[in-house]
Short mmCIF file of C-alpha atoms in Angstrom, two decimals:
data_model
loop_
_atom_site.label_atom_id
_atom_site.label_comp_id
_atom_site.label_asym_id
_atom_site.label_seq_id
_atom_site.Cartn_x
_atom_site.Cartn_y
_atom_site.Cartn_z
CA MET A 1 -81.76 131.49 -4.96
CA GLU A 2 -83.71 128.34 -5.65
CA PHE A 3 -83.95 126.49 -8.98
CA PRO A 4 -86.62 123.77 -8.71
CA ASP A 5 -86.40 122.66 -12.29
CA LEU A 6 -82.74 123.00 -13.13
CA GLU A 7 -82.95 120.98 -16.33
CA SER A 8 -85.22 123.63 -17.85
CA TRP A 9 -82.27 126.08 -17.58
CA GLY A 10 -80.00 123.77 -19.44
CA TRP A 11 -77.86 125.07 -22.32
CA MET A 12 -76.73 121.74 -23.70
CA GLY A 13 -79.31 121.50 -26.51
CA PRO A 14 -81.95 119.09 -27.44
CA GLY A 15 -81.41 115.41 -26.56
CA HIS A 16 -78.71 116.07 -24.02
CA ASP A 17 -78.99 113.69 -21.07
CA TYR A 18 -78.46 115.90 -18.01
CA PHE A 19 -77.05 114.57 -14.76
CA GLU A 20 -75.36 111.55 -16.41
CA SER A 21 -71.86 110.19 -15.69
CA GLY A 22 -69.18 111.77 -17.85
CA ASN A 23 -71.44 114.68 -18.99
CA MET A 24 -70.60 118.36 -18.30
CA ASP A 25 -73.94 120.09 -17.77
CA ILE A 26 -74.12 123.81 -18.22
CA PHE A 27 -77.13 125.82 -16.90
CA GLY A 28 -77.78 129.47 -17.20
CA HIS A 29 -80.22 132.31 -16.55
CA ALA A 30 -80.14 136.06 -17.09
CA PRO A 31 -81.83 137.61 -14.17
CA ARG A 32 -82.94 141.18 -14.46
CA GLU A 33 -80.63 142.30 -11.61
CA CYS A 34 -77.34 141.04 -10.39
CA MET A 35 -77.03 139.51 -6.91
CA ALA A 36 -76.08 142.05 -4.31
CA ALA A 37 -73.25 139.76 -3.24
CA MET A 38 -71.84 136.48 -4.48
CA PRO A 39 -73.32 133.55 -2.56
CA CYS A 40 -70.94 132.04 -0.08
CA LYS A 41 -73.22 129.06 0.89
CA MET A 42 -74.55 126.51 -1.43
CA LEU A 43 -77.00 123.65 -0.93
CA LEU A 44 -77.41 121.27 -3.89
CA VAL A 45 -80.21 118.80 -3.60
CA SER A 46 -81.39 115.92 -5.77
CA ASP A 47 -84.91 114.50 -5.51
CA GLY A 48 -83.57 111.16 -6.76
CA SER A 49 -86.59 110.90 -9.12
CA SER A 50 -84.89 110.04 -12.41
CA GLY A 51 -84.37 106.47 -13.65
CA LYS A 52 -80.65 106.86 -12.76
CA PRO A 53 -80.77 108.86 -9.52
CA ASP A 54 -77.00 108.69 -8.74
CA TRP A 55 -75.39 112.07 -9.60
CA TYR A 56 -71.68 112.67 -9.32
CA VAL A 57 -70.90 116.39 -9.05
CA ASN A 58 -67.41 117.79 -9.48
CA PHE A 59 -68.32 121.38 -8.82
CA VAL A 60 -70.95 124.14 -9.02
CA GLU A 61 -69.74 127.46 -10.55
CA ILE A 62 -71.61 130.67 -10.28
CA ILE A 63 -70.61 133.39 -12.78
CA GLN A 64 -72.01 136.84 -12.49
CA ILE A 65 -71.41 139.34 -15.38
CA ASP A 66 -72.30 142.88 -14.45
CA THR A 67 -73.42 145.56 -16.85
CA ASP A 68 -69.95 147.06 -16.83
CA LEU A 69 -68.75 143.61 -18.03
CA SER A 70 -66.95 142.83 -14.78
CA VAL A 71 -67.05 139.15 -14.02
CA LEU A 72 -67.22 137.56 -10.56
CA VAL A 73 -66.91 133.74 -10.22
CA ARG A 74 -67.42 131.55 -7.18
CA LYS A 75 -66.80 127.82 -7.40
CA PHE A 76 -68.08 125.26 -4.92
CA PHE A 77 -66.06 121.93 -5.20
CA ILE A 78 -68.25 118.92 -4.41
CA ASN A 79 -66.29 116.02 -5.82
CA GLY A 80 -68.78 113.50 -4.58
CA TRP A 81 -72.07 111.68 -5.13
CA LEU A 82 -75.66 112.77 -4.55
CA SER A 83 -76.90 109.29 -4.10
CA VAL A 84 -78.59 106.93 -1.59
CA ASN A 85 -76.56 104.06 -3.12
CA LYS A 86 -73.04 105.49 -2.85
CA PRO A 87 -71.15 107.16 -0.05
CA PRO A 88 -71.88 109.46 1.64
CA TYR A 89 -75.37 108.09 1.03
CA GLN A 90 -77.21 111.47 0.83
CA LEU A 91 -79.08 113.43 -1.82
CA PHE A 92 -77.54 116.79 -1.00
CA ALA A 93 -74.24 118.64 -0.79
CA TYR A 94 -73.69 121.70 1.43
CA GLN A 95 -70.82 124.10 1.57
CA ASP A 96 -70.34 127.19 3.66
CA LEU A 97 -67.43 129.33 2.28
CA CYS A 98 -68.51 132.47 4.13
CA GLY A 99 -65.41 134.15 5.40
CA ASN A 100 -63.28 132.53 2.69
CA ASP A 101 -62.24 134.84 -0.20
CA ASN A 102 -62.61 132.33 -3.01
CA THR A 103 -64.31 134.78 -5.39
CA ALA A 104 -62.25 135.35 -8.50
CA VAL A 105 -62.56 138.59 -10.50
CA ALA A 106 -62.00 138.24 -14.24
#
């Protein structure tokens, strides 16, 4: 899945400054169908276009609630910068958790 304008999916309300230090940003979307399987790979990319392009990311969490109200959760821990000014000096984070069973069922 690709989300080219992530901020438009934001749930934080008017005036919230997304992608800023110290902020918890929550995004959501209700697709018509659930994913066939929880994603096990994640590529998070910043285009660095804002006035403050450095973005510290703790984690990306994907939550899927099925029609029977079962919940699946996958968490990708980043704990690093998407920045050209701070280590690791890149505007992306990639994780491949395929083969790891880190999907929680609630």
